[in-house]
Amino acid sequence: MTAREGPRGKGAGKRGKRAEGRGTGLRSVAGQVFALEALIALLVIAAAVFVTFYQARSDTERDASVRSLAVAEAFAKAPGIDAALASPDPTAVLQKRAEQTRRATGVDFIAVLDLNGVRYTDSQPELIGTKATGDLSRAVVDGESYTELFRGAPNDAVRAVVPVVDDRGRIVGMVTSGVEVQSISDAVRNRLPLLVGAAAGALVLAVGGAALVSRRLRRQTHGLGPAEMTRMKEHHEAVLHAVREGVLIVGPDRRLLLANDEARRLLGLTSDAERRHVSELGLDARTVELLESGRSATDEVHRAGDRLLAVSVRPTLPAGRESGCVMTMRDTTELAALTGRAAVARGRLQLLYEAGVRIGTTLEVVRTAEELAEVAVPRFADFATVELLEPVLRGEEPPASASETTEMRRTALSGLRPDQPLQPVGDTIRFDVPSTPMATALSAGHAMAQAELASAEGWREQDPEGAAQALAYGMHSLLTVPLLARGVVLGMANFWRADTPEPFGDEDLSFAEELAARAAVAIDNARRFTREHAMAVTLQRSLLPRVLPDQSAVEVAYRYLPAKAGVGGDWFDVIPLPGARVALVVGDVVGHGLHAAATMGRLRTAVHNFSTLDVPPDELLGHLDELTGRIDDRESEGPEGERRRDEGITGATCLYAIYDPASGMCTVASAGHPGPALVASDGRVEFPELSPGLPLGLGLGDVPFEATELLLPEGSKLVLFTDGLLEDRGRDLDTGMGMLRSTLARPDRSPEQTCADVLATLLSPSPRDDIALLVARTRLLDPERIAEWEVARDPSAVSPVRNAAAEKLSDWGLDGLAFTAELVLSELITNAVRYGADPVRVRLLHDRTLICEVSDGSSTSPHLRHAAATDEGGRGLYLVAQYADRWGTRYGRRGKTIWAELRVGAEDAEPSEAAVPDLDALEDLAW
């Protein structure tokens, strides 16, 4: 028994020794790593201690230098230092302060010196009166504050020297402050035990960490040495190349590190493929992208020549770290057909989702049809066309009769290539032959597929020449589907294939119908919006001025652009006023649609009516605000008493300006509207400050509107606009104002050219709000065509003024109007003299008409009445009304003006001599 057991025991002992030898000593990989890490840690910590020690000393010296300079400067610039130096005994004044400052700031000394360096104060009293050593000329001569490392008596120190300057800028002394080198050394040495302790702790931690790493490495390598691990690698490679699954190992730099035999066979790699970049291996582009991206993948199908490979990729290191990757692959060519069908199904679902997102992004019929054609190409068809009925394009209801759907307008066309043989957009498409795929689909109400176009006799009969061109081009398959919404035909969608070899099949019909159904709903919504938009535009344009009235005060140009998303309530107006004046109006109603357009018309009519009162702009806006509030109160009550604020006109804004060409004065008032831009003749642009007021209908209460007066030189331009011109997507009001200023700052342009330039600069492709723009270039009446007189409150003063007026009319060449003008002036002046108040003024304006104005300080308004046959007076105003084209009363801040307009050139306006009494007698007639 013992003889047989001896050899087994001996062999076991050898294996035990070999196993024991693996796990200990520096021969193992773990032991070598431990020794290397411990040595590196020791060297790094020793270097860190050395660097830290000298860095601490340097930091302490720098801190001492900064602190010394700060203390010296603070003490030198302290109140009373210069006065103390000029006192008889500076030491008595400054010694105590210096010591208090030294103790408070932690420096070792503060000394005050005279210009020769003699100490007035010092932390060591025995040094007072002695001269400080060292070169102090930088402070005394140059007036420079500086720090230095001073070596000498009484002690080496980091010293700061700062000159003391009196109120007249003279250097009257110096202040030195510093920290002794010994103090710095003591501070550094005090840190040394902590530094050594920290280094010892770091060394312990480093050695302990190295031991832990070595222990973990020993467990992972099982105590193997380098030679044994090399043999193990060779064994693993043998196994790796024997498996029937391809394996690629790629490094962090995306270069191939290893490829087994199966991977070389599947991918066709050459023998020198290792260390080459993955983009240089001749792999499929998707495979290269996957390897370069660094992402993980599981069973993705990639093509490799005529094979389909199921590929999985995993990183070699945890997430968040730059690493290589391992890719495994297996041949799945037999699953190609099933995979292809699944991919097609996924692609169709994705395409339907994209169609829901991309079709109907705008409320435009044509754009919606274009989006349908763009979605289908190239992922479903090579070419796509959309035809719509003419009423649908106009926003009208589509015809209900099937006989009226055989003629459509090609609205959209999209294709892989531009040289397609299909009829272009805008052509009329007819389906006269009932057997064409289009006509068949329309009659059936669902999609139809023509797999082989060459065999479609009806299609070829419909247009033989066009069909021949399409077949010659390569068109081989067609799928046509009607666009139905609410059971009514809106148009057709046709999908063609030329480059794609597979024809349309039955599985494509359901997808095409789903795609067409989504597009049809969007087209019908756009059609309805188009109809409402057209109605609102028509209403709004009918309410806006079509032709501007004739007037001489300003040269006017305007632009109005409705918003693409819906008509709003912007408006403008030019209203001639008595006295050759003109009113310029621009306004905005919040909201869009028919209600906003109708509200705009009501406000514009109200402004016209209130302008006949000839009141200042602020009063007119007050009347308009009151009217708006009453309208809102009435319309906000529903049929059962409920409040409906959405039907009112609250939120409207208005800017009203009156320009007088006789004086060049423009009076402007705003109800929540942006103020105008004023452009001088030299191109200088200003935005006058206005009191904006509140929008109309908000209820001002006791807060009135305020008017602003502007003096406009002749040739300047007044630019009125709505906020839609300035604000838009991606552009705020300030940016718009800046763009408008730069555009207007171009002199020597007509109002028409100014309008064109402003819109070219500020107009966006699809404005979200209406834009109203009004540009008026001012004119001034020729002073030679204006005549004024001051009239005394005496009836005898009427005749001289009348005679002077007759002479002025003769100078103007208006002798034919002399009698009528004298008659009107006599009546108006007599009335002012008798019943008015001082001052009484008369003014004649020769414009398009002859304007006679008589002003007085009374606010009493005359009124027309018919005198009885026996009355001695009362016919004066009646005669004025008979002989003048127009007449009226205008109230000012104080008093009133009665005016009358006489038509120039109306020679027949003068009555016969027998019909009119003598002018002197008319002065005695009462109103």
mmCIF file of N, CA and C in Angstrom, residues 807-852:
data_model
loop_
_atom_site.group_PDB
_atom_site.id
_atom_site.type_symbol
_atom_site.label_atom_id
_atom_site.label_comp_id
_atom_site.label_asym_id
_atom_site.label_seq_id
_atom_site.Cartn_x
_atom_site.Cartn_y
_atom_site.Cartn_z
ATOM 1 N N GLU A 807 -60.259 143.562 -52.239
ATOM 2 C CA GLU A 807 -58.984 143.824 -52.900
ATOM 3 C C GLU A 807 -58.127 142.562 -52.966
ATOM 4 N N LYS A 808 -58.116 141.788 -51.867
ATOM 5 C CA LYS A 808 -57.312 140.555 -51.862
ATOM 6 C C LYS A 808 -57.846 139.560 -52.894
ATOM 7 N N LEU A 809 -59.186 139.491 -53.016
ATOM 8 C CA LEU A 809 -59.755 138.585 -54.023
ATOM 9 C C LEU A 809 -59.387 139.036 -55.429
ATOM 10 N N SER A 810 -59.326 140.326 -55.634
ATOM 11 C CA SER A 810 -58.915 140.824 -56.949
ATOM 12 C C SER A 810 -57.463 140.453 -57.226
ATOM 13 N N ASP A 811 -56.609 140.540 -56.192
ATOM 14 C CA ASP A 811 -55.211 140.121 -56.374
ATOM 15 C C ASP A 811 -55.119 138.640 -56.716
ATOM 16 N N TRP A 812 -56.003 137.830 -56.152
ATOM 17 C CA TRP A 812 -55.988 136.378 -56.416
ATOM 18 C C TRP A 812 -56.671 136.014 -57.719
ATOM 19 N N GLY A 813 -57.239 136.985 -58.397
ATOM 20 C CA GLY A 813 -57.957 136.696 -59.638
ATOM 21 C C GLY A 813 -59.318 136.077 -59.411
ATOM 22 N N LEU A 814 -59.933 136.377 -58.291
ATOM 23 C CA LEU A 814 -61.243 135.816 -57.957
ATOM 24 C C LEU A 814 -62.301 136.914 -57.934
ATOM 25 N N ASP A 815 -62.257 137.797 -58.942
ATOM 26 C CA ASP A 815 -63.229 138.881 -58.972
ATOM 27 C C ASP A 815 -64.652 138.355 -59.080
ATOM 28 N N GLY A 816 -64.814 137.178 -59.702
ATOM 29 C CA GLY A 816 -66.161 136.622 -59.840
ATOM 30 C C GLY A 816 -66.778 136.221 -58.518
ATOM 31 N N LEU A 817 -65.940 135.982 -57.496
ATOM 32 C CA LEU A 817 -66.456 135.596 -56.185
ATOM 33 C C LEU A 817 -66.533 136.776 -55.230
ATOM 34 N N ALA A 818 -66.176 137.955 -55.696
ATOM 35 C CA ALA A 818 -66.060 139.084 -54.787
ATOM 36 C C ALA A 818 -67.374 139.405 -54.099
ATOM 37 N N PHE A 819 -68.454 139.473 -54.884
ATOM 38 C CA PHE A 819 -69.724 139.855 -54.290
ATOM 39 C C PHE A 819 -70.180 138.822 -53.259
ATOM 40 N N THR A 820 -70.086 137.520 -53.630
ATOM 41 C CA THR A 820 -70.527 136.464 -52.717
ATOM 42 C C THR A 820 -69.674 136.447 -51.460
ATOM 43 N N ALA A 821 -68.356 136.599 -51.642
ATOM 44 C CA ALA A 821 -67.472 136.585 -50.479
ATOM 45 C C ALA A 821 -67.738 137.775 -49.557
ATOM 46 N N GLU A 822 -67.986 138.964 -50.161
ATOM 47 C CA GLU A 822 -68.285 140.125 -49.341
ATOM 48 C C GLU A 822 -69.581 139.918 -48.563
ATOM 49 N N LEU A 823 -70.548 139.309 -49.230
ATOM 50 C CA LEU A 823 -71.820 139.038 -48.556
ATOM 51 C C LEU A 823 -71.624 138.112 -47.365
ATOM 52 N N VAL A 824 -70.906 137.017 -47.582
ATOM 53 C CA VAL A 824 -70.695 136.037 -46.503
ATOM 54 C C VAL A 824 -69.885 136.665 -45.379
ATOM 55 N N LEU A 825 -68.816 137.416 -45.723
ATOM 56 C CA LEU A 825 -67.998 138.018 -44.691
ATOM 57 C C LEU A 825 -68.784 139.050 -43.896
ATOM 58 N N SER A 826 -69.629 139.835 -44.575
ATOM 59 C CA SER A 826 -70.421 140.835 -43.867
ATOM 60 C C SER A 826 -71.305 140.194 -42.821
ATOM 61 N N GLU A 827 -71.938 139.096 -43.193
ATOM 62 C CA GLU A 827 -72.840 138.444 -42.253
ATOM 63 C C GLU A 827 -72.062 137.842 -41.075
ATOM 64 N N LEU A 828 -70.947 137.172 -41.392
ATOM 65 C CA LEU A 828 -70.205 136.503 -40.327
ATOM 66 C C LEU A 828 -69.535 137.513 -39.394
ATOM 67 N N ILE A 829 -68.967 138.595 -39.968
ATOM 68 C CA ILE A 829 -68.289 139.580 -39.120
ATOM 69 C C ILE A 829 -69.305 140.339 -38.275
ATOM 70 N N THR A 830 -70.440 140.717 -38.864
ATOM 71 C CA THR A 830 -71.466 141.442 -38.117
ATOM 72 C C THR A 830 -71.954 140.613 -36.937
ATOM 73 N N ASN A 831 -72.152 139.314 -37.168
ATOM 74 C CA ASN A 831 -72.602 138.438 -36.087
ATOM 75 C C ASN A 831 -71.563 138.372 -34.969
ATOM 76 N N ALA A 832 -70.261 138.282 -35.345
ATOM 77 C CA ALA A 832 -69.210 138.202 -34.329
ATOM 78 C C ALA A 832 -69.097 139.495 -33.547
ATOM 79 N N VAL A 833 -69.258 140.639 -34.250
ATOM 80 C CA VAL A 833 -69.153 141.932 -33.573
ATOM 81 C C VAL A 833 -70.296 142.128 -32.598
ATOM 82 N N ARG A 834 -71.497 141.729 -33.019
ATOM 83 C CA ARG A 834 -72.680 141.985 -32.188
ATOM 84 C C ARG A 834 -72.792 141.005 -31.013
ATOM 85 N N TYR A 835 -72.557 139.722 -31.285
ATOM 86 C CA TYR A 835 -72.880 138.709 -30.287
ATOM 87 C C TYR A 835 -71.655 137.942 -29.760
ATOM 88 N N GLY A 836 -70.491 138.201 -30.345
ATOM 89 C CA GLY A 836 -69.308 137.469 -29.923
ATOM 90 C C GLY A 836 -68.521 138.197 -28.860
ATOM 91 N N ALA A 837 -67.268 137.805 -28.732
ATOM 92 C CA ALA A 837 -66.368 138.401 -27.745
ATOM 93 C C ALA A 837 -65.003 138.575 -28.385
ATOM 94 N N ASP A 838 -64.241 139.512 -27.818
ATOM 95 C CA ASP A 838 -62.891 139.752 -28.332
ATOM 96 C C ASP A 838 -62.027 138.506 -28.093
ATOM 97 N N PRO A 839 -61.014 138.284 -28.945
ATOM 98 C CA PRO A 839 -60.716 139.048 -30.158
ATOM 99 C C PRO A 839 -61.496 138.517 -31.361
ATOM 100 N N VAL A 840 -61.797 139.377 -32.326
ATOM 101 C CA VAL A 840 -62.478 138.987 -33.564
ATOM 102 C C VAL A 840 -61.451 139.023 -34.683
ATOM 103 N N ARG A 841 -61.305 137.899 -35.396
ATOM 104 C CA ARG A 841 -60.323 137.810 -36.477
ATOM 105 C C ARG A 841 -60.998 137.260 -37.721
ATOM 106 N N VAL A 842 -60.508 137.694 -38.859
ATOM 107 C CA VAL A 842 -61.008 137.248 -40.165
ATOM 108 C C VAL A 842 -59.826 136.657 -40.937
ATOM 109 N N ARG A 843 -60.077 135.524 -41.593
ATOM 110 C CA ARG A 843 -59.029 134.891 -42.393
ATOM 111 C C ARG A 843 -59.627 134.370 -43.685
ATOM 112 N N LEU A 844 -58.925 134.630 -44.797
ATOM 113 C CA LEU A 844 -59.283 134.074 -46.106
ATOM 114 C C LEU A 844 -58.187 133.111 -46.542
ATOM 115 N N LEU A 845 -58.598 131.947 -46.999
ATOM 116 C CA LEU A 845 -57.663 130.935 -47.511
ATOM 117 C C LEU A 845 -58.034 130.621 -48.943
ATOM 118 N N HIS A 846 -57.076 130.769 -49.845
ATOM 119 C CA HIS A 846 -57.309 130.439 -51.254
ATOM 120 C C HIS A 846 -56.693 129.072 -51.533
ATOM 121 N N ASP A 847 -57.511 128.034 -51.447
ATOM 122 C CA ASP A 847 -57.066 126.661 -51.709
ATOM 123 C C ASP A 847 -57.867 126.132 -52.886
ATOM 124 N N ARG A 848 -58.287 124.899 -52.847
ATOM 125 C CA ARG A 848 -59.185 124.384 -53.882
ATOM 126 C C ARG A 848 -60.499 125.154 -53.892
ATOM 127 N N THR A 849 -60.858 125.656 -52.720
ATOM 128 C CA THR A 849 -62.013 126.532 -52.581
ATOM 129 C C THR A 849 -61.560 127.805 -51.893
ATOM 130 N N LEU A 850 -62.435 128.794 -51.872
ATOM 131 C CA LEU A 850 -62.179 129.998 -51.102
ATOM 132 C C LEU A 850 -62.816 129.809 -49.733
ATOM 133 N N ILE A 851 -62.000 129.855 -48.692
ATOM 134 C CA ILE A 851 -62.463 129.582 -47.334
ATOM 135 C C ILE A 851 -62.485 130.889 -46.573
ATOM 136 N N CYS A 852 -63.664 131.236 -46.066
ATOM 137 C CA CYS A 852 -63.843 132.435 -45.263
ATOM 138 C C CYS A 852 -64.040 132.015 -43.815
#
